[in-house]
Amino acid sequence: MKVVILAGGFGTRLSELTDKIPKPMVSIGQKPILWHIMNYYAKFGYTEFILALGYKAEVVKNYFLNYPSLNSDFTISLENGEIEWINRARQNWKVTLVDTGLNSMTGGRLGRLRDILKKDTFLLTYGDGLSNVNLKDLLDCHKDNSKIATVTTVRPSARFGELNIENNTVTSFKEKPQTSQGWINGGYFVMEPEFLDFIESDETILEKDPLENVSILGQLNAFKHEGFWQCMDSIRDKNHLEKLWESGEAPWA
């Protein structure tokens, strides 16, 4: 089953790091967050990826074109160019890299992959979010409900501590609890090719007309995930993910 990763946005909310590289290439523990996402899917046996590129697409293309040399030790003869690999990095991944336009919206990027995705169920996620969602259970949920699309819903941690106050007295203090105010789109979709019919142009925003219209038709299934989920929207988020990875206890590892 193909895995589509939307990896073409400008990443303006992380502009400190995305001036020279696209957001999916921002590193977590010396590996791009894109690599972490792909590695997580691969753990469930999903190793065929389609990367929908845009902003600084050449950076992502160069990374995968040079993947063995960037991730391996080797000896090179500068006289004849011969390379002797010491511990060559290998991944059983098949990666298709498609430039879906510099200014395309999220839905538009997906729409540009129509010819590749028109036959089979596919997985879809964003290039800036990590989770420990059970992908097998997600796919089973999608199959059991027989709808056009399934979205993983999450309840992220609050940005700040939560205080309950009664008569000017704090009755409870919770440091960064999981929000109880409802579910949000956590990415990690499963979609049938019919979903592509809801995308009109490059200007289509995935999270607006396509998903809203599928929802109105009663064809959008929710897979509730109560475990770990974290997007990378700021330096603070990046540092948090970095600490989790360095601890050796990253939930997605």
Short mmCIF file of C-alpha atoms in Angstrom, two decimals:
data_model
loop_
_atom_site.label_atom_id
_atom_site.label_comp_id
_atom_site.label_asym_id
_atom_site.label_seq_id
_atom_site.Cartn_x
_atom_site.Cartn_y
_atom_site.Cartn_z
CA MET A 1 0.00 0.00 0.00
CA LYS A 2 1.34 3.42 -0.98
CA VAL A 3 2.07 6.06 1.65
CA VAL A 4 1.69 9.68 0.55
CA ILE A 5 3.52 12.30 2.59
CA LEU A 6 2.72 15.99 2.07
CA ALA A 7 6.19 17.55 2.17
CA GLY A 8 5.95 20.72 0.13
CA GLY A 9 4.81 23.55 2.39
CA PHE A 10 6.84 26.65 3.24
CA GLY A 11 7.02 25.94 6.99
CA THR A 12 6.66 29.63 7.82
CA ARG A 13 5.95 29.01 11.51
CA LEU A 14 9.41 27.42 11.77
CA SER A 15 11.15 30.06 9.67
CA GLU A 16 14.24 30.02 11.90
CA LEU A 17 15.08 26.63 10.37
CA THR A 18 13.25 26.58 7.06
CA ASP A 19 15.00 29.45 5.33
CA LYS A 20 17.37 27.01 3.64
CA ILE A 21 15.63 23.64 3.98
CA PRO A 22 12.00 22.50 3.80
CA LYS A 23 10.29 21.70 7.09
CA PRO A 24 10.27 17.89 6.59
CA MET A 25 14.06 18.02 6.41
CA VAL A 26 14.47 19.63 9.85
CA SER A 27 16.43 17.12 11.88
CA ILE A 28 15.46 15.19 14.98
CA GLY A 29 18.53 13.42 16.30
CA GLN A 30 20.54 13.96 13.11
CA LYS A 31 17.79 12.49 10.94
CA PRO A 32 15.15 14.55 9.10
CA ILE A 33 11.70 14.35 10.67
CA LEU A 34 10.63 13.00 7.27
CA TRP A 35 12.93 10.00 7.82
CA HIS A 36 11.37 9.36 11.24
CA ILE A 37 7.87 9.38 9.73
CA MET A 38 8.87 7.01 6.93
CA ASN A 39 10.70 4.71 9.32
CA TYR A 40 7.58 4.46 11.48
CA TYR A 41 5.43 3.43 8.53
CA ALA A 42 8.10 0.92 7.49
CA LYS A 43 7.85 -0.77 10.90
CA PHE A 44 4.30 -1.75 9.92
CA GLY A 45 5.43 -3.01 6.53
CA TYR A 46 4.52 0.06 4.48
CA THR A 47 7.65 0.81 2.46
CA GLU A 48 6.35 2.38 -0.77
CA PHE A 49 6.36 6.14 -0.38
CA ILE A 50 5.24 9.05 -2.55
CA LEU A 51 6.59 12.41 -1.43
CA ALA A 52 4.54 15.41 -2.58
CA LEU A 53 7.21 18.10 -2.81
CA GLY A 54 7.15 21.86 -3.38
CA TYR A 55 9.24 24.34 -1.43
CA LYS A 56 12.93 23.50 -1.88
CA ALA A 57 12.07 20.17 -3.48
CA GLU A 58 15.68 19.82 -4.60
CA VAL A 59 16.82 19.44 -0.98
CA VAL A 60 14.63 16.37 -0.46
CA LYS A 61 15.56 14.93 -3.86
CA ASN A 62 19.26 15.35 -3.17
CA TYR A 63 18.89 13.68 0.21
CA PHE A 64 17.44 10.52 -1.30
CA LEU A 65 19.70 10.56 -4.35
CA ASN A 66 22.68 10.62 -1.99
CA TYR A 67 21.14 8.54 0.79
CA PRO A 68 23.89 5.84 0.90
CA SER A 69 26.76 8.33 1.08
CA LEU A 70 25.00 10.58 3.62
CA ASN A 71 24.22 7.68 5.96
CA SER A 72 27.23 5.41 5.53
CA ASP A 73 30.96 5.27 6.09
CA PHE A 74 33.09 4.68 3.02
CA THR A 75 36.48 5.05 1.40
CA ILE A 76 36.67 6.91 -1.90
CA SER A 77 39.50 7.05 -4.40
CA LEU A 78 39.80 10.62 -5.62
CA GLU A 79 41.86 9.33 -8.51
CA ASN A 80 39.21 7.17 -10.16
CA GLY A 81 36.06 7.74 -8.09
CA GLU A 82 35.82 4.17 -6.84
CA ILE A 83 33.97 3.76 -3.54
CA GLU A 84 34.55 1.07 -0.95
CA TRP A 85 31.60 0.91 1.44
CA ILE A 86 32.43 0.23 5.08
CA ASN A 87 28.87 -0.04 6.43
CA ARG A 88 26.51 0.95 3.64
CA ALA A 89 23.09 2.16 4.81
CA ARG A 90 20.26 0.21 3.22
CA GLN A 91 16.51 0.67 3.43
CA ASN A 92 13.97 -1.52 1.68
CA TRP A 93 12.02 1.58 0.74
CA LYS A 94 10.76 2.59 -2.67
CA VAL A 95 10.53 6.38 -2.77
CA THR A 96 8.78 8.35 -5.50
CA LEU A 97 9.53 12.08 -5.40
CA VAL A 98 7.07 14.35 -7.20
CA ASP A 99 7.30 18.12 -7.46
CA THR A 100 3.66 19.09 -6.89
CA GLY A 101 4.19 22.82 -7.36
CA LEU A 102 5.69 25.58 -5.29
CA ASN A 103 2.40 27.25 -4.34
CA SER A 104 0.00 24.29 -4.38
CA MET A 105 -2.21 23.81 -1.33
CA THR A 106 -2.42 20.52 0.58
CA GLY A 107 -5.32 19.23 -1.49
CA GLY A 108 -3.74 20.45 -4.70
CA ARG A 109 -0.59 18.47 -3.96
CA LEU A 110 -2.63 15.32 -3.45
CA GLY A 111 -4.59 16.03 -6.61
CA ARG A 112 -1.40 16.14 -8.65
CA LEU A 113 -0.80 12.52 -7.68
CA ARG A 114 -4.13 11.41 -9.17
CA ASP A 115 -2.58 9.27 -11.91
CA ILE A 116 -0.44 7.40 -9.37
CA LEU A 117 -3.21 6.86 -6.81
CA LYS A 118 -6.30 6.30 -8.97
CA LYS A 119 -6.60 2.55 -8.40
CA ASP A 120 -5.96 1.54 -4.78
CA THR A 121 -6.51 2.49 -1.16
CA PHE A 122 -3.64 4.65 0.09
CA LEU A 123 -2.27 6.11 3.32
CA LEU A 124 -1.67 9.84 3.75
CA THR A 125 0.05 11.99 6.33
CA TYR A 126 1.85 15.29 6.79
CA GLY A 127 5.61 15.73 6.77
CA ASP A 128 5.83 17.36 10.20
CA GLY A 129 4.03 15.13 12.70
CA LEU A 130 5.09 12.12 14.74
CA SER A 131 2.87 9.64 16.54
CA ASN A 132 2.70 6.11 17.87
CA VAL A 133 -0.67 5.44 16.25
CA ASN A 134 -1.23 1.75 15.55
CA LEU A 135 -1.35 1.74 11.76
CA LYS A 136 -2.69 -1.81 11.59
CA ASP A 137 -5.64 -0.87 13.79
CA LEU A 138 -6.13 2.29 11.74
CA LEU A 139 -6.36 0.32 8.50
CA ASP A 140 -8.67 -2.27 10.09
CA CYS A 141 -10.94 0.55 11.29
CA HIS A 142 -11.06 1.96 7.77
CA LYS A 143 -11.92 -1.41 6.22
CA ASP A 144 -14.56 -2.20 8.83
CA ASN A 145 -16.43 1.06 8.21
CA SER A 146 -16.27 1.00 4.39
CA LYS A 147 -16.07 4.77 3.96
CA ILE A 148 -14.18 6.96 1.51
CA ALA A 149 -11.73 8.25 4.11
CA THR A 150 -10.59 7.74 7.68
CA VAL A 151 -8.82 10.40 9.71
CA THR A 152 -6.86 9.81 12.88
CA THR A 153 -8.15 12.15 15.55
CA VAL A 154 -6.05 13.19 18.54
CA ARG A 155 -6.24 15.27 21.68
CA PRO A 156 -2.86 17.01 21.94
CA SER A 157 -1.19 18.25 25.07
CA ALA A 158 -2.08 21.80 26.03
CA ARG A 159 0.54 24.47 25.38
CA PHE A 160 0.37 25.71 28.94
CA GLY A 161 -0.57 24.36 32.34
CA GLU A 162 -4.28 24.09 33.06
CA LEU A 163 -5.74 25.66 36.20
CA ASN A 164 -9.25 25.25 37.55
CA ILE A 165 -10.32 28.27 39.59
CA GLU A 166 -13.28 28.67 41.90
CA ASN A 167 -13.87 31.92 43.80
CA ASN A 168 -10.34 33.13 43.07
CA THR A 169 -8.88 29.88 44.47
CA VAL A 170 -6.98 27.42 42.32
CA THR A 171 -8.65 24.06 42.88
CA SER A 172 -6.41 22.07 40.57
CA PHE A 173 -3.16 22.65 38.72
CA LYS A 174 -2.16 20.38 35.83
CA GLU A 175 1.11 20.98 34.02
CA LYS A 176 0.53 20.63 30.29
CA PRO A 177 -2.29 18.06 30.46
CA GLN A 178 -3.94 16.48 27.46
CA THR A 179 -6.64 18.84 26.35
CA SER A 180 -10.20 17.76 27.08
CA GLN A 181 -11.80 20.20 24.67
CA GLY A 182 -12.33 17.77 21.82
CA TRP A 183 -10.59 15.97 19.02
CA ILE A 184 -8.51 17.48 16.23
CA ASN A 185 -7.15 16.27 12.90
CA GLY A 186 -3.95 14.36 13.61
CA GLY A 187 -3.24 13.38 10.02
CA TYR A 188 -2.50 9.68 9.45
CA PHE A 189 -5.32 9.16 6.97
CA VAL A 190 -6.51 6.16 5.01
CA MET A 191 -8.23 7.06 1.73
CA GLU A 192 -9.95 5.44 -1.18
CA PRO A 193 -9.08 6.76 -4.66
CA GLU A 194 -12.63 8.20 -4.91
CA PHE A 195 -11.51 10.90 -2.49
CA LEU A 196 -9.46 12.45 -5.27
CA ASP A 197 -12.70 13.40 -7.06
CA PHE A 198 -13.29 15.99 -4.32
CA ILE A 199 -10.12 17.91 -5.25
CA GLU A 200 -10.72 20.60 -7.85
CA SER A 201 -7.41 22.41 -8.38
CA ASP A 202 -3.98 23.32 -7.02
CA GLU A 203 -5.71 25.89 -4.80
CA THR A 204 -7.79 23.24 -3.01
CA ILE A 205 -7.03 22.99 0.69
CA LEU A 206 -7.37 19.40 1.85
CA GLU A 207 -8.78 20.35 5.23
CA LYS A 208 -11.54 22.52 3.78
CA ASP A 209 -13.84 21.49 0.89
CA PRO A 210 -12.63 17.90 0.31
CA LEU A 211 -12.75 16.70 3.91
CA GLU A 212 -15.74 18.89 4.78
CA ASN A 213 -17.76 17.57 1.84
CA VAL A 214 -16.84 13.97 2.50
CA SER A 215 -17.91 14.55 6.11
CA ILE A 216 -21.26 16.01 5.03
CA LEU A 217 -21.86 12.88 2.97
CA GLY A 218 -21.21 10.73 6.04
CA GLN A 219 -18.14 9.24 4.37
CA LEU A 220 -15.43 10.37 6.81
CA ASN A 221 -14.57 7.88 9.51
CA ALA A 222 -12.74 8.83 12.72
CA PHE A 223 -10.04 6.67 14.29
CA LYS A 224 -9.52 7.96 17.82
CA HIS A 225 -5.92 7.88 18.98
CA GLU A 226 -5.30 8.61 22.65
CA GLY A 227 -1.56 7.93 22.56
CA PHE A 228 1.40 10.06 21.61
CA TRP A 229 1.06 12.67 18.87
CA GLN A 230 3.17 15.76 18.28
CA CYS A 231 3.40 18.12 15.34
CA MET A 232 6.50 20.29 14.81
CA ASP A 233 5.25 23.85 14.45
CA SER A 234 7.90 25.68 16.45
CA ILE A 235 11.42 25.50 17.83
CA ARG A 236 9.85 24.48 21.12
CA ASP A 237 8.19 21.49 19.43
CA LYS A 238 11.43 20.59 17.68
CA ASN A 239 13.39 20.69 20.93
CA HIS A 240 10.74 18.58 22.66
CA LEU A 241 10.97 15.88 19.98
CA GLU A 242 14.75 16.07 20.10
CA LYS A 243 14.76 15.42 23.84
CA LEU A 244 12.44 12.46 23.45
CA TRP A 245 14.69 10.96 20.79
CA GLU A 246 17.87 11.52 22.79
CA SER A 247 16.27 9.92 25.84
CA GLY A 248 16.00 6.62 24.00
CA GLU A 249 12.30 6.49 24.81
CA ALA A 250 10.77 8.26 21.81
CA PRO A 251 7.22 6.84 21.45
CA TRP A 252 7.58 6.53 17.67
CA ALA A 253 10.96 4.76 17.81
#
